[in-house]
PDB file of C-alpha atoms in Angstrom:
ATOM      1  CA  MET A1016      -7.677  -3.273 -16.570  1.00 97.00           C
ATOM      2  CA  ARG A1017     -10.019  -4.513 -13.864  1.00 98.00           C
ATOM      3  CA  VAL A1018      -8.728  -4.399 -10.283  1.00 98.00           C
ATOM      4  CA  ALA A1019     -10.067  -5.846  -7.037  1.00 98.00           C
ATOM      5  CA  ILE A1020      -9.226  -3.701  -3.997  1.00 98.00           C
ATOM      6  CA  LEU A1021      -9.270  -5.453  -0.626  1.00 98.00           C
ATOM      7  CA  GLN A1022     -10.344  -3.823   2.608  1.00 98.00           C
ATOM      8  CA  MET A1023      -9.745  -6.067   5.626  1.00 98.00           C
ATOM      9  CA  THR A1024      -9.286  -6.129   9.390  1.00 97.00           C
ATOM     10  CA  SER A1025      -6.002  -7.927   9.968  1.00 95.00           C
ATOM     11  CA  GLY A1026      -5.419  -9.306  13.430  1.00 92.00           C
ATOM     12  CA  ASP A1027      -2.254 -10.596  15.067  1.00 92.00           C
ATOM     13  CA  ASP A1028      -2.662 -14.201  13.802  1.00 93.00           C
ATOM     14  CA  PRO A1029      -1.039 -14.598  10.362  1.00 96.00           C
ATOM     15  CA  ALA A1030      -2.870 -17.870   9.683  1.00 96.00           C
ATOM     16  CA  ALA A1031      -6.277 -16.262  10.224  1.00 95.00           C
ATOM     17  CA  ASN A1032      -5.312 -13.314   8.042  1.00 97.00           C
ATOM     18  CA  LEU A1033      -4.111 -15.675   5.324  1.00 98.00           C
ATOM     19  CA  ALA A1034      -7.529 -17.334   5.211  1.00 98.00           C
ATOM     20  CA  THR A1035      -9.068 -13.918   4.491  1.00 98.00           C
ATOM     21  CA  LEU A1036      -6.486 -13.212   1.796  1.00 98.00           C
ATOM     22  CA  LEU A1037      -6.991 -16.558   0.042  1.00 98.00           C
ATOM     23  CA  LYS A1038     -10.749 -16.012   0.032  1.00 98.00           C
ATOM     24  CA  ALA A1039     -10.129 -12.623  -1.570  1.00 98.00           C
ATOM     25  CA  VAL A1040      -8.047 -14.263  -4.332  1.00 98.00           C
ATOM     26  CA  THR A1041     -10.953 -16.586  -5.155  1.00 98.00           C
ATOM     27  CA  GLU A1042     -13.478 -13.735  -5.127  1.00 98.00           C
ATOM     28  CA  ALA A1043     -11.243 -11.464  -7.197  1.00 98.00           C
ATOM     29  CA  LYS A1044     -10.841 -14.131  -9.858  1.00 98.00           C
ATOM     30  CA  ALA A1045     -14.573 -14.846  -9.881  1.00 98.00           C
ATOM     31  CA  GLY A1046     -15.218 -11.116 -10.280  1.00 98.00           C
ATOM     32  CA  GLY A1047     -13.090 -10.915 -13.401  1.00 98.00           C
ATOM     33  CA  ALA A1048     -10.198  -8.978 -11.883  1.00 98.00           C
ATOM     34  CA  ASP A1049      -6.807  -8.828 -13.558  1.00 98.00           C
ATOM     35  CA  MET A1050      -5.131  -7.837 -10.292  1.00 98.00           C
ATOM     36  CA  LEU A1051      -5.905  -8.062  -6.568  1.00 99.00           C
ATOM     37  CA  LEU A1052      -4.468  -5.410  -4.250  1.00 99.00           C
ATOM     38  CA  THR A1053      -4.250  -5.963  -0.476  1.00 98.00           C
ATOM     39  CA  PRO A1054      -3.577  -3.512   2.405  1.00 98.00           C
ATOM     40  CA  GLU A1055      -0.490  -2.716   4.452  1.00 98.00           C
ATOM     41  CA  VAL A1056       0.652  -5.449   6.890  1.00 96.00           C
ATOM     42  CA  SER A1057      -1.812  -7.938   5.440  1.00 97.00           C
ATOM     43  CA  ASN A1058      -0.182 -10.765   7.373  1.00 96.00           C
ATOM     44  CA  CYS A1059      -0.077  -9.355  10.921  1.00 93.00           C
ATOM     45  CA  LEU A1060      -1.156  -6.117  12.560  1.00 92.00           C
ATOM     46  CA  SER A1061       0.113  -6.093  16.140  1.00 87.00           C
ATOM     47  CA  SER A1062       1.595  -3.513  18.486  1.00 81.00           C
ATOM     48  CA  SER A1063       3.456  -6.152  20.484  1.00 87.00           C
ATOM     49  CA  ARG A1064       7.095  -6.490  19.467  1.00 87.00           C
ATOM     50  CA  ARG A1065       7.377  -9.705  21.463  1.00 90.00           C
ATOM     51  CA  HIS A1066       4.444 -11.247  19.605  1.00 92.00           C
ATOM     52  CA  GLN A1067       5.842 -10.125  16.271  1.00 91.00           C
ATOM     53  CA  MET A1068       9.158 -11.786  17.081  1.00 91.00           C
ATOM     54  CA  ASP A1069       7.244 -15.023  17.728  1.00 94.00           C
ATOM     55  CA  VAL A1070       5.028 -15.088  14.627  1.00 95.00           C
ATOM     56  CA  LEU A1071       6.865 -13.161  11.888  1.00 96.00           C
ATOM     57  CA  ARG A1072       9.250 -14.873   9.481  1.00 97.00           C
ATOM     58  CA  HIS A1073      11.957 -13.921   6.998  1.00 97.00           C
ATOM     59  CA  GLU A1074      10.802 -13.481   3.411  1.00 97.00           C
ATOM     60  CA  SER A1075      12.213 -16.847   2.323  1.00 97.00           C
ATOM     61  CA  GLU A1076      10.277 -18.631   5.083  1.00 97.00           C
ATOM     62  CA  ASP A1077       7.069 -16.593   5.222  1.00 98.00           C
ATOM     63  CA  PRO A1078       3.994 -18.829   4.815  1.00 97.00           C
ATOM     64  CA  THR A1079       1.720 -15.966   3.774  1.00 98.00           C
ATOM     65  CA  LEU A1080       3.971 -14.978   0.888  1.00 98.00           C
ATOM     66  CA  ALA A1081       4.398 -18.588  -0.232  1.00 98.00           C
ATOM     67  CA  ALA A1082       0.663 -19.266  -0.129  1.00 98.00           C
ATOM     68  CA  LEU A1083      -0.240 -16.085  -2.010  1.00 98.00           C
ATOM     69  CA  LYS A1084       2.325 -16.772  -4.734  1.00 98.00           C
ATOM     70  CA  GLU A1085       0.812 -20.222  -5.183  1.00 98.00           C
ATOM     71  CA  ALA A1086      -2.735 -18.832  -5.164  1.00 98.00           C
ATOM     72  CA  ALA A1087      -1.858 -16.165  -7.736  1.00 98.00           C
ATOM     73  CA  ALA A1088      -0.390 -18.795 -10.055  1.00 98.00           C
ATOM     74  CA  LYS A1089      -3.385 -21.089  -9.650  1.00 98.00           C
ATOM     75  CA  ALA A1090      -5.820 -18.261 -10.360  1.00 98.00           C
ATOM     76  CA  GLY A1091      -3.714 -16.688 -13.117  1.00 98.00           C
ATOM     77  CA  LEU A1092      -4.073 -13.385 -11.268  1.00 98.00           C
ATOM     78  CA  TRP A1093      -1.618 -10.547 -10.675  1.00 98.00           C
ATOM     79  CA  MET A1094      -1.387  -9.450  -7.046  1.00 98.00           C
ATOM     80  CA  LEU A1095      -0.065  -6.433  -5.212  1.00 98.00           C
ATOM     81  CA  ILE A1096       0.550  -7.625  -1.653  1.00 98.00           C
ATOM     82  CA  GLY A1097       0.253  -4.208  -0.011  1.00 98.00           C
ATOM     83  CA  SER A1098       2.844  -5.194   2.529  1.00 98.00           C
ATOM     84  CA  LEU A1099       3.964  -7.980   4.805  1.00 98.00           C
ATOM     85  CA  ALA A1100       5.704  -7.500   8.130  1.00 96.00           C
ATOM     86  CA  LEU A1101       8.876  -9.581   7.846  1.00 98.00           C
ATOM     87  CA  LYS A1102      11.946 -10.347   9.900  1.00 96.00           C
ATOM     88  CA  THR A1103      15.310  -9.105   8.626  1.00 96.00           C
ATOM     89  CA  ASP A1104      18.937  -9.817   9.417  1.00 94.00           C
ATOM     90  CA  ASP A1105      19.447  -6.302  10.789  1.00 91.00           C
ATOM     91  CA  ALA A1106      21.607  -6.237  13.902  1.00 90.00           C
ATOM     92  CA  ASP A1107      19.003  -4.217  15.806  1.00 91.00           C
ATOM     93  CA  GLY A1108      16.283  -6.768  15.059  1.00 89.00           C
ATOM     94  CA  ARG A1109      13.965  -4.362  13.275  1.00 95.00           C
ATOM     95  CA  PHE A1110      11.458  -5.714  10.764  1.00 96.00           C
ATOM     96  CA  ALA A1111      10.772  -4.809   7.132  1.00 96.00           C
ATOM     97  CA  ASN A1112       7.441  -3.408   5.950  1.00 97.00           C
ATOM     98  CA  ARG A1113       7.621  -4.832   2.417  1.00 98.00           C
ATOM     99  CA  SER A1114       5.300  -4.660  -0.570  1.00 98.00           C
ATOM    100  CA  PHE A1115       5.372  -7.320  -3.313  1.00 98.00           C
ATOM    101  CA  MET A1116       4.161  -7.323  -6.899  1.00 98.00           C
ATOM    102  CA  ILE A1117       3.342 -10.900  -7.929  1.00 98.00           C
ATOM    103  CA  ASP A1118       2.667 -11.839 -11.549  1.00 98.00           C
ATOM    104  CA  ALA A1119       0.070 -14.291 -12.848  1.00 98.00           C
ATOM    105  CA  SER A1120       2.567 -17.158 -12.711  1.00 98.00           C
ATOM    106  CA  GLY A1121       3.210 -16.546  -9.022  1.00 98.00           C
ATOM    107  CA  GLU A1122       6.632 -14.931  -9.432  1.00 98.00           C
ATOM    108  CA  ILE A1123       7.806 -11.837  -7.557  1.00 98.00           C
ATOM    109  CA  VAL A1124       8.477  -9.100 -10.130  1.00 98.00           C
ATOM    110  CA  ALA A1125       9.102  -6.237  -7.673  1.00 98.00           C
ATOM    111  CA  ARG A1126       9.680  -5.547  -3.980  1.00 98.00           C
ATOM    112  CA  TYR A1127       9.438  -2.265  -2.119  1.00 98.00           C
ATOM    113  CA  ASP A1128      10.346  -1.505   1.510  1.00 98.00           C
ATOM    114  CA  LYS A1129       8.429   1.409   3.054  1.00 98.00           C
ATOM    115  CA  ILE A1130      10.690   4.455   3.080  1.00 98.00           C
ATOM    116  CA  HIS A1131       8.934   6.866   5.467  1.00 97.00           C
ATOM    117  CA  MET A1132       8.302   5.748   9.034  1.00 93.00           C
ATOM    118  CA  PHE A1133       5.154   6.778  10.921  1.00 90.00           C
ATOM    119  CA  ASP A1134       6.668   8.456  13.998  1.00 87.00           C
ATOM    120  CA  VAL A1135       3.923  10.818  15.205  1.00 90.00           C
ATOM    121  CA  ASP A1136       2.050  12.057  18.276  1.00 89.00           C
ATOM    122  CA  LEU A1137      -1.587  12.400  17.275  1.00 85.00           C
ATOM    123  CA  SER A1138      -2.795  13.187  20.782  1.00 84.00           C
ATOM    124  CA  GLU A1139      -1.849  12.709  24.422  1.00 80.00           C
ATOM    125  CA  THR A1140      -3.180   9.142  24.200  1.00 79.00           C
ATOM    126  CA  GLU A1141      -2.338   8.113  20.628  1.00 81.00           C
ATOM    127  CA  SER A1142       1.236   8.034  19.366  1.00 80.00           C
ATOM    128  CA  TYR A1143       3.251   5.808  17.042  1.00 86.00           C
ATOM    129  CA  ARG A1144       6.959   5.074  16.614  1.00 89.00           C
ATOM    130  CA  GLU A1145       7.136   2.855  13.570  1.00 90.00           C
ATOM    131  CA  SER A1146      10.900   3.268  13.345  1.00 91.00           C
ATOM    132  CA  ASP A1147      11.294   1.510  16.705  1.00 91.00           C
ATOM    133  CA  GLY A1148      10.132  -1.763  15.137  1.00 91.00           C
ATOM    134  CA  TYR A1149      10.712  -1.284  11.405  1.00 94.00           C
ATOM    135  CA  ARG A1150      13.707  -0.115   9.454  1.00 95.00           C
ATOM    136  CA  PRO A1151      13.087   2.243   6.527  1.00 97.00           C
ATOM    137  CA  GLY A1152      13.671   1.280   2.932  1.00 96.00           C
ATOM    138  CA  GLN A1153      16.147   3.030   0.662  1.00 96.00           C
ATOM    139  CA  SER A1154      14.797   2.739  -2.896  1.00 98.00           C
ATOM    140  CA  ALA A1155      11.783   3.856  -4.928  1.00 98.00           C
ATOM    141  CA  VAL A1156      10.311   1.152  -7.190  1.00 98.00           C
ATOM    142  CA  VAL A1157       8.237   1.068 -10.377  1.00 98.00           C
ATOM    143  CA  ALA A1158       6.929  -2.429 -11.164  1.00 98.00           C
ATOM    144  CA  GLN A1159       6.515  -3.370 -14.828  1.00 98.00           C
ATOM    145  CA  THR A1160       3.189  -5.013 -15.714  1.00 98.00           C
ATOM    146  CA  PRO A1161       1.285  -5.802 -18.934  1.00 97.00           C
ATOM    147  CA  TRP A1162      -0.837  -2.678 -18.345  1.00 97.00           C
ATOM    148  CA  GLY A1163       1.946  -0.219 -17.594  1.00 97.00           C
ATOM    149  CA  GLY A1164       4.274   0.886 -14.828  1.00 98.00           C
ATOM    150  CA  ILE A1165       2.974   0.731 -11.264  1.00 98.00           C
ATOM    151  CA  GLY A1166       4.690   2.852  -8.613  1.00 98.00           C
ATOM    152  CA  LEU A1167       4.845   1.238  -5.193  1.00 98.00           C
ATOM    153  CA  SER A1168       4.443   3.030  -1.874  1.00 98.00           C
ATOM    154  CA  ILE A1169       3.005   2.319   1.575  1.00 98.00           C
ATOM    155  CA  CYS A1170       0.750   4.395   3.831  1.00 97.00           C
ATOM    156  CA  TYR A1171       2.742   7.277   5.435  1.00 96.00           C
ATOM    157  CA  ASP A1172       4.686   7.653   2.185  1.00 98.00           C
ATOM    158  CA  VAL A1173       1.607   9.466   0.848  1.00 98.00           C
ATOM    159  CA  ARG A1174       2.659  12.638   2.710  1.00 98.00           C
ATOM    160  CA  PHE A1175       5.845  12.951   0.642  1.00 98.00           C
ATOM    161  CA  PRO A1176       4.779  14.108  -2.840  1.00 98.00           C
ATOM    162  CA  HIS A1177       8.296  14.154  -4.278  1.00 97.00           C
ATOM    163  CA  LEU A1178       8.318  10.336  -4.114  1.00 98.00           C
ATOM    164  CA  TYR A1179       5.230  10.091  -6.318  1.00 98.00           C
ATOM    165  CA  ARG A1180       6.508  12.685  -8.760  1.00 98.00           C
ATOM    166  CA  ALA A1181       9.677  10.631  -9.171  1.00 98.00           C
ATOM    167  CA  LEU A1182       7.641   7.457  -9.704  1.00 98.00           C
ATOM    168  CA  ALA A1183       5.461   9.114 -12.344  1.00 98.00           C
ATOM    169  CA  GLN A1184       8.435  10.673 -14.123  1.00 98.00           C
ATOM    170  CA  ASN A1185      10.028   7.218 -14.258  1.00 98.00           C
ATOM    171  CA  GLY A1186       7.141   5.413 -15.915  1.00 98.00           C
ATOM    172  CA  ALA A1187       4.417   4.905 -13.307  1.00 98.00           C
ATOM    173  CA  GLN A1188       0.861   5.242 -14.609  1.00 98.00           C
ATOM    174  CA  ILE A1189      -0.708   3.726 -11.492  1.00 98.00           C
ATOM    175  CA  LEU A1190       0.359   4.461  -7.914  1.00 98.00           C
ATOM    176  CA  THR A1191      -0.422   2.062  -5.085  1.00 98.00           C
ATOM    177  CA  VAL A1192      -0.837   3.258  -1.497  1.00 98.00           C
ATOM    178  CA  PRO A1193      -1.763   0.251   0.672  1.00 98.00           C
ATOM    179  CA  ALA A1194      -2.430   1.532   4.165  1.00 98.00           C
ATOM    180  CA  ALA A1195      -3.336   1.018   7.805  1.00 96.00           C
ATOM    181  CA  PHE A1196      -4.284   4.670   8.303  1.00 96.00           C
ATOM    182  CA  ALA A1197      -5.087   5.991  11.762  1.00 93.00           C
ATOM    183  CA  VAL A1198      -8.622   7.273  12.287  1.00 95.00           C
ATOM    184  CA  PRO A1199      -7.892  10.925  13.230  1.00 93.00           C
ATOM    185  CA  THR A1200      -5.552  11.472  10.300  1.00 95.00           C
ATOM    186  CA  GLY A1201      -7.802   9.487   7.997  1.00 96.00           C
ATOM    187  CA  GLU A1202     -10.806  11.646   8.763  1.00 97.00           C
ATOM    188  CA  ALA A1203      -8.776  14.808   8.199  1.00 97.00           C
ATOM    189  CA  HIS A1204      -6.411  13.927   5.356  1.00 97.00           C
ATOM    190  CA  TRP A1205      -6.943  10.547   3.616  1.00 98.00           C
ATOM    191  CA  HIS A1206      -9.121  11.574   0.679  1.00 98.00           C
ATOM    192  CA  THR A1207      -7.318  14.879   0.167  1.00 98.00           C
ATOM    193  CA  LEU A1208      -3.841  13.338   0.102  1.00 98.00           C
ATOM    194  CA  LEU A1209      -4.755  10.537  -2.297  1.00 98.00           C
ATOM    195  CA  ARG A1210      -6.610  12.858  -4.666  1.00 98.00           C
ATOM    196  CA  ALA A1211      -3.680  15.287  -4.579  1.00 98.00           C
ATOM    197  CA  ARG A1212      -1.172  12.562  -5.492  1.00 98.00           C
ATOM    198  CA  ALA A1213      -3.371  11.590  -8.464  1.00 98.00           C
ATOM    199  CA  ILE A1214      -3.821  15.180  -9.637  1.00 98.00           C
ATOM    200  CA  GLU A1215      -0.116  16.052  -9.288  1.00 98.00           C
ATOM    201  CA  THR A1216       1.049  13.050 -11.300  1.00 98.00           C
ATOM    202  CA  GLY A1217      -1.828  12.276 -13.684  1.00 98.00           C
ATOM    203  CA  CYS A1218      -1.800   8.711 -12.338  1.00 98.00           C
ATOM    204  CA  PHE A1219      -4.493   6.383 -11.107  1.00 98.00           C
ATOM    205  CA  VAL A1220      -4.107   5.945  -7.334  1.00 98.00           C
ATOM    206  CA  ILE A1221      -5.214   2.671  -5.743  1.00 98.00           C
ATOM    207  CA  ALA A1222      -5.245   2.469  -1.944  1.00 98.00           C
ATOM    208  CA  PRO A1223      -6.352  -0.815  -0.329  1.00 98.00           C
ATOM    209  CA  ALA A1224      -6.874  -0.307   3.388  1.00 98.00           C
ATOM    210  CA  GLN A1225      -7.139  -1.813   6.828  1.00 98.00           C
ATOM    211  CA  VAL A1226     -10.373  -1.014   8.669  1.00 98.00           C
ATOM    212  CA  GLY A1227     -11.802  -1.362  12.163  1.00 94.00           C
ATOM    213  CA  GLN A1228     -10.298  -2.471  15.474  1.00 92.00           C
ATOM    214  CA  HIS A1229      -7.120  -4.543  15.649  1.00 88.00           C
ATOM    215  CA  GLY A1230      -5.174  -6.282  18.398  1.00 74.00           C
ATOM    216  CA  GLY A1231      -5.968  -6.360  22.068  1.00 61.00           C
ATOM    217  CA  GLY A1232      -4.934  -9.949  22.660  1.00 65.00           C
ATOM    218  CA  THR A1233      -1.197  -9.395  22.351  1.00 67.00           C
ATOM    219  CA  GLY A1234      -0.914  -5.627  22.333  1.00 67.00           C
ATOM    220  CA  ALA A1235      -2.722  -2.322  22.568  1.00 71.00           C
ATOM    221  CA  LEU A1236      -5.919  -1.849  20.611  1.00 79.00           C
ATOM    222  CA  ARG A1237      -5.583   0.063  17.365  1.00 86.00           C
ATOM    223  CA  ASN A1238      -8.272   1.458  15.071  1.00 92.00           C
ATOM    224  CA  THR A1239      -7.836   2.058  11.347  1.00 96.00           C
ATOM    225  CA  TYR A1240      -9.815   4.328   9.066  1.00 97.00           C
ATOM    226  CA  GLY A1241     -10.727   2.142   6.094  1.00 98.00           C
ATOM    227  CA  HIS A1242     -12.153   3.900   3.014  1.00 98.00           C
ATOM    228  CA  ALA A1243     -10.084   1.933   0.509  1.00 98.00           C
ATOM    229  CA  LEU A1244     -10.009   4.244  -2.518  1.00 98.00           C
ATOM    230  CA  ALA A1245      -9.486   4.287  -6.243  1.00 98.00           C
ATOM    231  CA  VAL A1246      -8.836   7.742  -7.711  1.00 98.00           C
ATOM    232  CA  SER A1247      -8.678   8.730 -11.386  1.00 98.00           C
ATOM    233  CA  PRO A1248      -5.780  10.695 -12.941  1.00 98.00           C
ATOM    234  CA  TRP A1249      -8.058  13.767 -12.864  1.00 98.00           C
ATOM    235  CA  GLY A1250      -8.611  13.389  -9.118  1.00 98.00           C
ATOM    236  CA  GLU A1251     -12.091  11.855  -9.172  1.00 98.00           C
ATOM    237  CA  VAL A1252     -12.908   9.220  -6.540  1.00 98.00           C
ATOM    238  CA  LEU A1253     -13.907   6.122  -8.514  1.00 98.00           C
ATOM    239  CA  SER A1254     -14.521   3.862  -5.525  1.00 98.00           C
ATOM    240  CA  ASP A1255     -14.729   4.300  -1.738  1.00 98.00           C
ATOM    241  CA  ALA A1256     -15.151   1.161   0.375  1.00 98.00           C
ATOM    242  CA  GLY A1257     -16.348   3.049   3.447  1.00 98.00           C
ATOM    243  CA  THR A1258     -15.840   1.069   6.635  1.00 97.00           C
ATOM    244  CA  VAL A1259     -16.956  -2.388   5.452  1.00 97.00           C
ATOM    245  CA  PRO A1260     -14.424  -5.194   4.865  1.00 98.00           C
ATOM    246  CA  GLY A1261     -14.546  -6.776   1.422  1.00 98.00           C
ATOM    247  CA  LEU A1262     -13.634  -6.259  -2.219  1.00 98.00           C
ATOM    248  CA  SER A1263     -14.276  -3.286  -4.484  1.00 98.00           C
ATOM    249  CA  PHE A1264     -13.972  -3.756  -8.249  1.00 98.00           C
ATOM    250  CA  VAL A1265     -12.862  -0.888 -10.483  1.00 98.00           C
ATOM    251  CA  GLU A1266     -12.191  -0.609 -14.219  1.00 98.00           C
ATOM    252  CA  LEU A1267      -9.089   1.414 -15.121  1.00 98.00           C
ATOM    253  CA  ASP A1268      -8.670   2.850 -18.615  1.00 98.00           C
ATOM    254  CA  LEU A1269      -4.973   3.691 -18.928  1.00 97.00           C
ATOM    255  CA  ASP A1270      -5.786   6.066 -21.791  1.00 98.00           C
ATOM    256  CA  ASP A1271      -7.099   8.373 -19.055  1.00 98.00           C
ATOM    257  CA  VAL A1272      -3.519   8.844 -17.843  1.00 98.00           C
ATOM    258  CA  ALA A1273      -2.391  10.220 -21.182  1.00 98.00           C
ATOM    259  CA  LYS A1274      -5.499  12.406 -21.439  1.00 98.00           C
ATOM    260  CA  ALA A1275      -4.946  13.968 -18.000  1.00 98.00           C
ATOM    261  CA  ARG A1276      -1.272  14.607 -18.716  1.00 98.00           C
ATOM    262  CA  ARG A1277      -2.044  16.227 -22.055  1.00 98.00           C
ATOM    263  CA  ARG A1278      -4.511  18.584 -20.385  1.00 97.00           C
ATOM    264  CA  VAL A1279      -2.101  19.594 -17.617  1.00 97.00           C
ATOM    265  CA  PRO A1280       1.469  18.508 -18.510  1.00 97.00           C
ATOM    266  CA  SER A1281       2.967  19.558 -15.179  1.00 96.00           C
ATOM    267  CA  LEU A1282       5.259  16.502 -15.007  1.00 96.00           C
ATOM    268  CA  SER A1283       7.331  18.078 -17.793  1.00 95.00           C
ATOM    269  CA  HIS A1284       7.314  21.604 -16.363  1.00 97.00           C
ATOM    270  CA  ASP A1285       9.965  21.260 -13.645  1.00 95.00           C
ATOM    271  CA  ARG A1286      12.345  24.181 -13.467  1.00 96.00           C
ATOM    272  CA  PRO A1287      15.553  24.568 -11.462  1.00 95.00           C
ATOM    273  CA  TYR A1288      15.428  27.049  -8.609  1.00 96.00           C
ATOM    274  CA  GLU A1289      17.539  28.215  -5.733  1.00 97.00           C
ATOM    275  CA  GLY A1290      16.563  27.209  -2.247  1.00 95.00           C
ATOM    276  CA  PRO A1291      14.980  29.729   0.120  1.00 95.00           C
TER     277      PRO A1291
END
């Protein structure tokens, strides 16, 4: 399986971001990829709730989703849309942070809403309250593909290893972690967390990423870490995009999943225990 991993700098204009995404579809197909994977909030990265209310749409009306489904079908390419920020019918007006697996005919085969919300205080000047604007998802998802099961997750989910263990024990051979990771936490934790999730589960981990400076026109500036990664089931970094937008191509041999799990079969070694 050959994957194309997108690293991009999404702004607050969905139309401009879509142009970048459609270019990536063309380049992924030309590069021989079977699947293109895009970062978290590929359609709009903004800290302004008012702006989001103006430009975001419900899933059924979202132009980015419609255009990418059409592009995937035209290219005959599978696509993991890392996530789109979408309106919901929730009474409190909160959005969904939703990942989509699109098949080569342009059909949605799986959806996943981010479960864990990034509510943190990184410093006196940098804090986030994702749950103010987004409502958390309720369900873990393994998407079925011609290559095997792919477990879906988004960004802050990576700090909750039980989610990935459940995905792997329910058929996932590849785990996706599309992200818009903050710089301080990225520098300290990004590589370690992604390698740990691969080692614990014997899965490939693919993490397309946002990079650089976002916003400013309609909200506060935000910087993301980049370093879109692919990690082997043994924990080896296969590809690191650094801080440059663009595509990385990686070959995945799914036999490596079985090999890693035979060497250390920890997924089958769970034992019941009493709590502390």
